[in-house]
Amino acid sequence: DTAVSQTPKYLVTQMGNDKSIKCEQNLGHDTMYWYKQDSKKFLKIMFSYNNKELIINETVPNRFSPKSPDKAHLNLHINSLELGDSAVYFCASSQDRRNPYNEQFFGPGTRLTVL
Amino acid sequence: QQQVKQSPQSLIVQKGGISIINCAYENTAFDYFPWYQQFPGKGPALLIAIRPDVSEKKEGRFTISFNKSAKQFSLHIMDSQPGDSATYFCAASVNYGQNFVFGPGTRLSVLP
């Protein structure tokens, strides 16, 4: 059983389009995250979110927005896609963001290619 | 800005050898240092972690050594196996995890 799942696995789209990536976790965790992994494998946190608070990395363009319909889902919406948005996006979850010793469980990733 | 530095960028080790990956940090407020392992096409997964109140933690073939005064920590993989071939990320966090940052990664290849 997949703990953290993402769809789609691959996403190819034209510049300027709007797209969404879905994430679901069945671990009962309180906090979910989105990370961006660029071509050099560098992992960078974009957002952390629980049902009360959204923490945004200040370097993330406002074209990116997380949407959480419920505790088990955190979707990533991207408007006006740019070439530089091409990367692998990982969703992750942990029991409690306020406990830094909690393990983060990552999804399999979504490879986004902007043409 | 890169808050966690990691070296080497890539590492090739013979089967049975010792793999050593080093990380250094600047923010003295960091209080949790995990290592994540990532196989191609997969998401990272927690391998082992350490808190700064101990200098070493061992789990099977994996050991973290921590030097608080030097602000450095390292991962040692004993008896390295081809199945260990992956990208390894050190990371650090502070307080409520809002500053959870990853190093740039080390690509390890263990030759059979």
PDB file of C-alpha atoms in Angstrom:
ATOM      1  CA  ASP A   1       0.000   0.000   0.000  1.00  0.00           C
ATOM      2  CA  THR A   2       1.370   3.378  -1.032  1.00  0.00           C
ATOM      3  CA  ALA A   3       1.830   5.740   1.909  1.00  0.00           C
ATOM      4  CA  VAL A   4       2.231   8.948  -0.111  1.00  0.00           C
ATOM      5  CA  SER A   5       1.003   8.938  -3.687  1.00  0.00           C
ATOM      6  CA  GLN A   6       1.227  11.546  -6.418  1.00  0.00           C
ATOM      7  CA  THR A   7      -0.443  11.940  -9.789  1.00  0.00           C
ATOM      8  CA  PRO A   8       0.539  12.232 -12.494  1.00  0.00           C
ATOM      9  CA  LYS A   9       3.985  10.644 -12.508  1.00  0.00           C
ATOM     10  CA  TYR A  10       4.927  12.538 -15.665  1.00  0.00           C
ATOM     11  CA  LEU A  11       3.549  15.862 -16.893  1.00  0.00           C
ATOM     12  CA  VAL A  12       4.561  17.489 -20.163  1.00  0.00           C
ATOM     13  CA  THR A  13       3.006  20.820 -21.014  1.00  0.00           C
ATOM     14  CA  GLN A  14       3.501  24.044 -22.933  1.00  0.00           C
ATOM     15  CA  MET A  15       4.792  27.269 -21.470  1.00  0.00           C
ATOM     16  CA  GLY A  16       2.017  29.518 -20.179  1.00  0.00           C
ATOM     17  CA  ASN A  17      -0.352  26.681 -19.267  1.00  0.00           C
ATOM     18  CA  ASP A  18      -1.847  26.072 -15.830  1.00  0.00           C
ATOM     19  CA  LYS A  19      -1.444  22.621 -14.300  1.00  0.00           C
ATOM     20  CA  SER A  20      -2.028  20.750 -11.063  1.00  0.00           C
ATOM     21  CA  ILE A  21      -0.289  17.891  -9.298  1.00  0.00           C
ATOM     22  CA  LYS A  22      -2.241  15.836  -6.785  1.00  0.00           C
ATOM     23  CA  CYS A  23      -0.908  14.322  -3.569  1.00  0.00           C
ATOM     24  CA  GLU A  24      -2.546  11.979  -1.103  1.00  0.00           C
ATOM     25  CA  GLN A  25      -1.240  10.379   2.082  1.00  0.00           C
ATOM     26  CA  ASN A  26      -2.885   7.524   3.960  1.00  0.00           C
ATOM     27  CA  LEU A  27      -0.655   7.723   7.022  1.00  0.00           C
ATOM     28  CA  GLY A  28      -2.931   9.943   9.068  1.00  0.00           C
ATOM     29  CA  HIS A  29      -0.214  12.589   9.223  1.00  0.00           C
ATOM     30  CA  ASP A  30      -0.903  16.159  10.213  1.00  0.00           C
ATOM     31  CA  THR A  31       1.559  17.931   7.958  1.00  0.00           C
ATOM     32  CA  MET A  32       2.267  17.795   4.243  1.00  0.00           C
ATOM     33  CA  TYR A  33       4.995  19.359   2.143  1.00  0.00           C
ATOM     34  CA  TRP A  34       5.958  20.106  -1.414  1.00  0.00           C
ATOM     35  CA  TYR A  35       9.573  19.960  -2.563  1.00  0.00           C
ATOM     36  CA  LYS A  36      11.178  20.826  -5.880  1.00  0.00           C
ATOM     37  CA  GLN A  37      14.161  18.807  -7.113  1.00  0.00           C
ATOM     38  CA  ASP A  38      16.005  20.432  -9.969  1.00  0.00           C
ATOM     39  CA  SER A  39      18.159  18.832 -12.639  1.00  0.00           C
ATOM     40  CA  LYS A  40      21.157  18.849 -10.313  1.00  0.00           C
ATOM     41  CA  LYS A  41      19.183  16.834  -7.743  1.00  0.00           C
ATOM     42  CA  PHE A  42      19.048  19.738  -5.316  1.00  0.00           C
ATOM     43  CA  LEU A  43      15.985  19.377  -3.046  1.00  0.00           C
ATOM     44  CA  LYS A  44      14.281  22.568  -1.952  1.00  0.00           C
ATOM     45  CA  ILE A  45      11.225  22.884   0.240  1.00  0.00           C
ATOM     46  CA  MET A  46       8.418  24.937  -1.250  1.00  0.00           C
ATOM     47  CA  PHE A  47       5.607  24.670   1.274  1.00  0.00           C
ATOM     48  CA  SER A  48       4.718  23.031   4.526  1.00  0.00           C
ATOM     49  CA  TYR A  49       1.049  22.825   5.495  1.00  0.00           C
ATOM     50  CA  ASN A  50      -1.139  21.462   8.236  1.00  0.00           C
ATOM     51  CA  ASN A  51      -4.788  22.104   8.796  1.00  0.00           C
ATOM     52  CA  LYS A  52      -4.056  25.381  10.492  1.00  0.00           C
ATOM     53  CA  GLU A  53      -1.006  26.925   8.975  1.00  0.00           C
ATOM     54  CA  LEU A  54       0.698  27.322   5.629  1.00  0.00           C
ATOM     55  CA  ILE A  55       4.392  28.087   5.611  1.00  0.00           C
ATOM     56  CA  ILE A  56       5.666  29.350   2.295  1.00  0.00           C
ATOM     57  CA  ASN A  57       9.287  29.462   1.248  1.00  0.00           C
ATOM     58  CA  GLU A  58       9.747  33.093   0.324  1.00  0.00           C
ATOM     59  CA  THR A  59      11.631  32.183  -2.831  1.00  0.00           C
ATOM     60  CA  VAL A  60       8.656  30.362  -4.347  1.00  0.00           C
ATOM     61  CA  PRO A  61       6.877  32.429  -7.027  1.00  0.00           C
ATOM     62  CA  ASN A  62       3.235  33.195  -6.296  1.00  0.00           C
ATOM     63  CA  ARG A  63       2.353  31.271  -9.467  1.00  0.00           C
ATOM     64  CA  PHE A  64       2.626  28.219  -7.216  1.00  0.00           C
ATOM     65  CA  SER A  65      -0.182  27.607  -4.757  1.00  0.00           C
ATOM     66  CA  PRO A  66      -1.009  24.631  -2.542  1.00  0.00           C
ATOM     67  CA  LYS A  67      -4.622  23.609  -2.097  1.00  0.00           C
ATOM     68  CA  SER A  68      -5.736  21.226   0.638  1.00  0.00           C
ATOM     69  CA  PRO A  69      -9.300  19.908   0.322  1.00  0.00           C
ATOM     70  CA  ASP A  70      -8.772  17.800   3.442  1.00  0.00           C
ATOM     71  CA  LYS A  71      -6.089  16.581   5.816  1.00  0.00           C
ATOM     72  CA  ALA A  72      -5.014  13.722   3.543  1.00  0.00           C
ATOM     73  CA  HIS A  73      -4.562  15.768   0.388  1.00  0.00           C
ATOM     74  CA  LEU A  74      -2.319  18.619  -0.659  1.00  0.00           C
ATOM     75  CA  ASN A  75      -2.444  19.534  -4.325  1.00  0.00           C
ATOM     76  CA  LEU A  76      -0.041  21.873  -6.072  1.00  0.00           C
ATOM     77  CA  HIS A  77      -1.395  24.338  -8.617  1.00  0.00           C
ATOM     78  CA  ILE A  78       0.962  26.087 -10.976  1.00  0.00           C
ATOM     79  CA  ASN A  79      -0.154  29.009 -13.124  1.00  0.00           C
ATOM     80  CA  SER A  80       1.530  30.406 -16.214  1.00  0.00           C
ATOM     81  CA  LEU A  81       4.162  27.680 -16.390  1.00  0.00           C
ATOM     82  CA  GLU A  82       7.701  28.722 -17.300  1.00  0.00           C
ATOM     83  CA  LEU A  83      10.637  26.751 -18.678  1.00  0.00           C
ATOM     84  CA  GLY A  84      12.404  27.033 -15.324  1.00  0.00           C
ATOM     85  CA  ASP A  85       9.574  25.188 -13.620  1.00  0.00           C
ATOM     86  CA  SER A  86      10.764  21.947 -15.207  1.00  0.00           C
ATOM     87  CA  ALA A  87      11.811  19.708 -12.329  1.00  0.00           C
ATOM     88  CA  VAL A  88      10.687  16.765 -10.242  1.00  0.00           C
ATOM     89  CA  TYR A  89       8.164  17.737  -7.588  1.00  0.00           C
ATOM     90  CA  PHE A  90       7.887  15.651  -4.447  1.00  0.00           C
ATOM     91  CA  CYS A  91       5.085  15.596  -1.973  1.00  0.00           C
ATOM     92  CA  ALA A  92       5.886  14.499   1.583  1.00  0.00           C
ATOM     93  CA  SER A  93       4.136  14.128   4.902  1.00  0.00           C
ATOM     94  CA  SER A  94       5.042  13.906   8.573  1.00  0.00           C
ATOM     95  CA  GLN A  95       3.170  13.336  11.792  1.00  0.00           C
ATOM     96  CA  ASP A  96       3.674  16.808  13.188  1.00  0.00           C
ATOM     97  CA  ARG A  97       5.632  19.701  11.702  1.00  0.00           C
ATOM     98  CA  ARG A  98       6.245  21.047  15.187  1.00  0.00           C
ATOM     99  CA  ASN A  99       8.333  18.000  15.997  1.00  0.00           C
ATOM    100  CA  PRO A 100      11.487  18.201  13.874  1.00  0.00           C
ATOM    101  CA  TYR A 101      12.400  14.646  14.771  1.00  0.00           C
ATOM    102  CA  ASN A 102       9.489  13.256  12.822  1.00  0.00           C
ATOM    103  CA  GLU A 103      10.376  11.355   9.709  1.00  0.00           C
ATOM    104  CA  GLN A 104       9.158  12.818   6.465  1.00  0.00           C
ATOM    105  CA  PHE A 105       7.679  10.295   4.042  1.00  0.00           C
ATOM    106  CA  PHE A 106       8.099  11.204   0.401  1.00  0.00           C
ATOM    107  CA  GLY A 107       5.942  10.363  -2.580  1.00  0.00           C
ATOM    108  CA  PRO A 108       7.393   8.942  -5.805  1.00  0.00           C
ATOM    109  CA  GLY A 109       7.646  12.336  -7.477  1.00  0.00           C
ATOM    110  CA  THR A 110       6.110  14.032 -10.510  1.00  0.00           C
ATOM    111  CA  ARG A 111       8.447  14.899 -13.355  1.00  0.00           C
ATOM    112  CA  LEU A 112       7.226  18.157 -14.900  1.00  0.00           C
ATOM    113  CA  THR A 113       8.575  19.174 -18.293  1.00  0.00           C
ATOM    114  CA  VAL A 114       7.673  22.582 -19.667  1.00  0.00           C
ATOM    115  CA  LEU A 115       8.219  22.992 -23.414  1.00  0.00           C
TER     116      LEU A 115
ATOM    117  CA  GLN B   1      21.879  30.408  -0.103  1.00  0.00           C
ATOM    118  CA  GLN B   2      23.146  26.966   0.728  1.00  0.00           C
ATOM    119  CA  GLN B   3      22.935  26.336   4.443  1.00  0.00           C
ATOM    120  CA  VAL B   4      24.165  22.758   4.287  1.00  0.00           C
ATOM    121  CA  LYS B   5      27.225  21.859   2.245  1.00  0.00           C
ATOM    122  CA  GLN B   6      27.874  18.283   1.170  1.00  0.00           C
ATOM    123  CA  SER B   7      30.826  16.491  -0.389  1.00  0.00           C
ATOM    124  CA  PRO B   8      31.784  14.708  -2.494  1.00  0.00           C
ATOM    125  CA  GLN B   9      29.309  15.288  -5.297  1.00  0.00           C
ATOM    126  CA  SER B  10      29.848  11.730  -6.504  1.00  0.00           C
ATOM    127  CA  LEU B  11      31.593   8.712  -5.035  1.00  0.00           C
ATOM    128  CA  ILE B  12      32.637   5.373  -6.468  1.00  0.00           C
ATOM    129  CA  VAL B  13      33.462   2.563  -4.059  1.00  0.00           C
ATOM    130  CA  GLN B  14      34.281  -1.086  -4.503  1.00  0.00           C
ATOM    131  CA  LYS B  15      31.996  -3.688  -2.959  1.00  0.00           C
ATOM    132  CA  GLY B  16      32.993  -4.246   0.644  1.00  0.00           C
ATOM    133  CA  GLY B  17      34.630  -0.837   0.963  1.00  0.00           C
ATOM    134  CA  ILE B  18      33.726   2.086   3.195  1.00  0.00           C
ATOM    135  CA  SER B  19      31.741   4.989   1.778  1.00  0.00           C
ATOM    136  CA  ILE B  20      32.132   8.334   3.530  1.00  0.00           C
ATOM    137  CA  ILE B  21      30.028  11.404   2.818  1.00  0.00           C
ATOM    138  CA  ASN B  22      30.623  14.677   4.619  1.00  0.00           C
ATOM    139  CA  CYS B  23      28.350  17.585   5.423  1.00  0.00           C
ATOM    140  CA  ALA B  24      28.895  20.960   7.034  1.00  0.00           C
ATOM    141  CA  TYR B  25      26.453  23.551   8.248  1.00  0.00           C
ATOM    142  CA  GLU B  26      26.561  27.163   9.360  1.00  0.00           C
ATOM    143  CA  ASN B  27      23.386  27.692  11.362  1.00  0.00           C
ATOM    144  CA  THR B  28      24.152  26.747  14.968  1.00  0.00           C
ATOM    145  CA  ALA B  29      20.430  26.613  15.690  1.00  0.00           C
ATOM    146  CA  PHE B  30      20.085  23.373  13.724  1.00  0.00           C
ATOM    147  CA  ASP B  31      19.189  20.593  16.137  1.00  0.00           C
ATOM    148  CA  TYR B  32      18.336  17.598  13.992  1.00  0.00           C
ATOM    149  CA  PHE B  33      20.434  16.031  11.250  1.00  0.00           C
ATOM    150  CA  PRO B  34      18.870  13.269   9.133  1.00  0.00           C
ATOM    151  CA  TRP B  35      20.282  11.449   6.145  1.00  0.00           C
ATOM    152  CA  TYR B  36      17.977  10.513   3.290  1.00  0.00           C
ATOM    153  CA  GLN B  37      18.582   7.900   0.605  1.00  0.00           C
ATOM    154  CA  GLN B  38      17.096   8.251  -2.855  1.00  0.00           C
ATOM    155  CA  PHE B  39      17.041   5.553  -5.522  1.00  0.00           C
ATOM    156  CA  PRO B  40      16.519   6.526  -9.184  1.00  0.00           C
ATOM    157  CA  GLY B  41      12.891   7.278  -9.932  1.00  0.00           C
ATOM    158  CA  LYS B  42      11.913   7.196  -6.261  1.00  0.00           C
ATOM    159  CA  GLY B  43      11.364   9.721  -3.527  1.00  0.00           C
ATOM    160  CA  PRO B  44      13.924  10.178  -0.743  1.00  0.00           C
ATOM    161  CA  ALA B  45      13.556   7.941   2.306  1.00  0.00           C
ATOM    162  CA  LEU B  46      14.938   8.460   5.791  1.00  0.00           C
ATOM    163  CA  LEU B  47      18.043   6.371   6.386  1.00  0.00           C
ATOM    164  CA  ILE B  48      19.366   7.466   9.758  1.00  0.00           C
ATOM    165  CA  ALA B  49      19.309  10.625  11.879  1.00  0.00           C
ATOM    166  CA  ILE B  50      21.187  12.179  14.772  1.00  0.00           C
ATOM    167  CA  ARG B  51      20.678  14.884  17.357  1.00  0.00           C
ATOM    168  CA  PRO B  52      23.593  17.123  18.435  1.00  0.00           C
ATOM    169  CA  ASP B  53      23.671  15.767  21.985  1.00  0.00           C
ATOM    170  CA  VAL B  54      25.438  12.618  20.744  1.00  0.00           C
ATOM    171  CA  SER B  55      28.624  12.280  18.709  1.00  0.00           C
ATOM    172  CA  GLU B  56      27.814   9.050  16.933  1.00  0.00           C
ATOM    173  CA  LYS B  57      24.846   6.910  15.973  1.00  0.00           C
ATOM    174  CA  LYS B  58      25.028   3.496  14.373  1.00  0.00           C
ATOM    175  CA  GLU B  59      22.320   1.485  12.674  1.00  0.00           C
ATOM    176  CA  GLY B  60      23.559  -1.668  11.019  1.00  0.00           C
ATOM    177  CA  ARG B  61      26.174  -0.764   8.414  1.00  0.00           C
ATOM    178  CA  PHE B  62      25.316   2.949   8.599  1.00  0.00           C
ATOM    179  CA  THR B  63      26.956   5.322  11.077  1.00  0.00           C
ATOM    180  CA  ILE B  64      26.610   9.052  11.554  1.00  0.00           C
ATOM    181  CA  SER B  65      29.509  10.895  13.149  1.00  0.00           C
ATOM    182  CA  PHE B  66      28.749  14.354  14.499  1.00  0.00           C
ATOM    183  CA  ASN B  67      31.230  17.092  15.440  1.00  0.00           C
ATOM    184  CA  LYS B  68      29.320  19.956  16.995  1.00  0.00           C
ATOM    185  CA  SER B  69      32.308  22.278  17.464  1.00  0.00           C
ATOM    186  CA  ALA B  70      33.312  21.914  13.829  1.00  0.00           C
ATOM    187  CA  LYS B  71      29.681  22.036  12.653  1.00  0.00           C
ATOM    188  CA  GLN B  72      30.244  18.934  10.598  1.00  0.00           C
ATOM    189  CA  PHE B  73      28.643  15.524  10.337  1.00  0.00           C
ATOM    190  CA  SER B  74      29.300  12.548   8.146  1.00  0.00           C
ATOM    191  CA  LEU B  75      27.747   9.304   6.984  1.00  0.00           C
ATOM    192  CA  HIS B  76      29.833   6.136   6.940  1.00  0.00           C
ATOM    193  CA  ILE B  77      28.602   3.080   5.080  1.00  0.00           C
ATOM    194  CA  MET B  78      30.571  -0.001   6.092  1.00  0.00           C
ATOM    195  CA  ASP B  79      30.874  -3.052   3.813  1.00  0.00           C
ATOM    196  CA  SER B  80      29.282  -1.090   0.964  1.00  0.00           C
ATOM    197  CA  GLN B  81      27.062  -3.147  -1.354  1.00  0.00           C
ATOM    198  CA  PRO B  82      25.882  -2.562  -4.925  1.00  0.00           C
ATOM    199  CA  GLY B  83      22.379  -2.181  -3.499  1.00  0.00           C
ATOM    200  CA  ASP B  84      23.598   0.900  -1.639  1.00  0.00           C
ATOM    201  CA  SER B  85      24.073   2.701  -4.955  1.00  0.00           C
ATOM    202  CA  ALA B  86      21.836   5.749  -4.655  1.00  0.00           C
ATOM    203  CA  THR B  87      21.910   9.473  -4.018  1.00  0.00           C
ATOM    204  CA  TYR B  88      22.403  10.436  -0.389  1.00  0.00           C
ATOM    205  CA  PHE B  89      21.227  13.727   1.077  1.00  0.00           C
ATOM    206  CA  CYS B  90      22.189  15.149   4.422  1.00  0.00           C
ATOM    207  CA  ALA B  91      19.714  17.573   5.927  1.00  0.00           C
ATOM    208  CA  ALA B  92      19.190  19.795   8.933  1.00  0.00           C
ATOM    209  CA  SER B  93      16.277  21.346  10.718  1.00  0.00           C
ATOM    210  CA  VAL B  94      15.642  23.687  13.596  1.00  0.00           C
ATOM    211  CA  ASN B  95      12.787  24.153  16.055  1.00  0.00           C
ATOM    212  CA  TYR B  96       9.563  23.346  14.307  1.00  0.00           C
ATOM    213  CA  GLY B  97      11.112  22.158  11.082  1.00  0.00           C
ATOM    214  CA  GLN B  98      10.500  25.350   9.155  1.00  0.00           C
ATOM    215  CA  ASN B  99      14.167  25.468   8.219  1.00  0.00           C
ATOM    216  CA  PHE B 100      14.389  21.875   7.037  1.00  0.00           C
ATOM    217  CA  VAL B 101      17.123  22.114   4.388  1.00  0.00           C
ATOM    218  CA  PHE B 102      18.875  19.494   2.322  1.00  0.00           C
ATOM    219  CA  GLY B 103      22.461  19.310   1.155  1.00  0.00           C
ATOM    220  CA  PRO B 104      23.042  19.080  -2.611  1.00  0.00           C
ATOM    221  CA  GLY B 105      23.371  15.287  -2.563  1.00  0.00           C
ATOM    222  CA  THR B 106      26.079  12.693  -3.196  1.00  0.00           C
ATOM    223  CA  ARG B 107      25.680  10.114  -5.901  1.00  0.00           C
ATOM    224  CA  LEU B 108      27.172   6.839  -4.640  1.00  0.00           C
ATOM    225  CA  SER B 109      28.042   4.000  -6.972  1.00  0.00           C
ATOM    226  CA  VAL B 110      29.197   0.720  -5.450  1.00  0.00           C
ATOM    227  CA  LEU B 111      30.936  -1.486  -7.978  1.00  0.00           C
ATOM    228  CA  PRO B 112      30.394  -5.265  -7.782  1.00  0.00           C
TER     229      PRO B 112
END
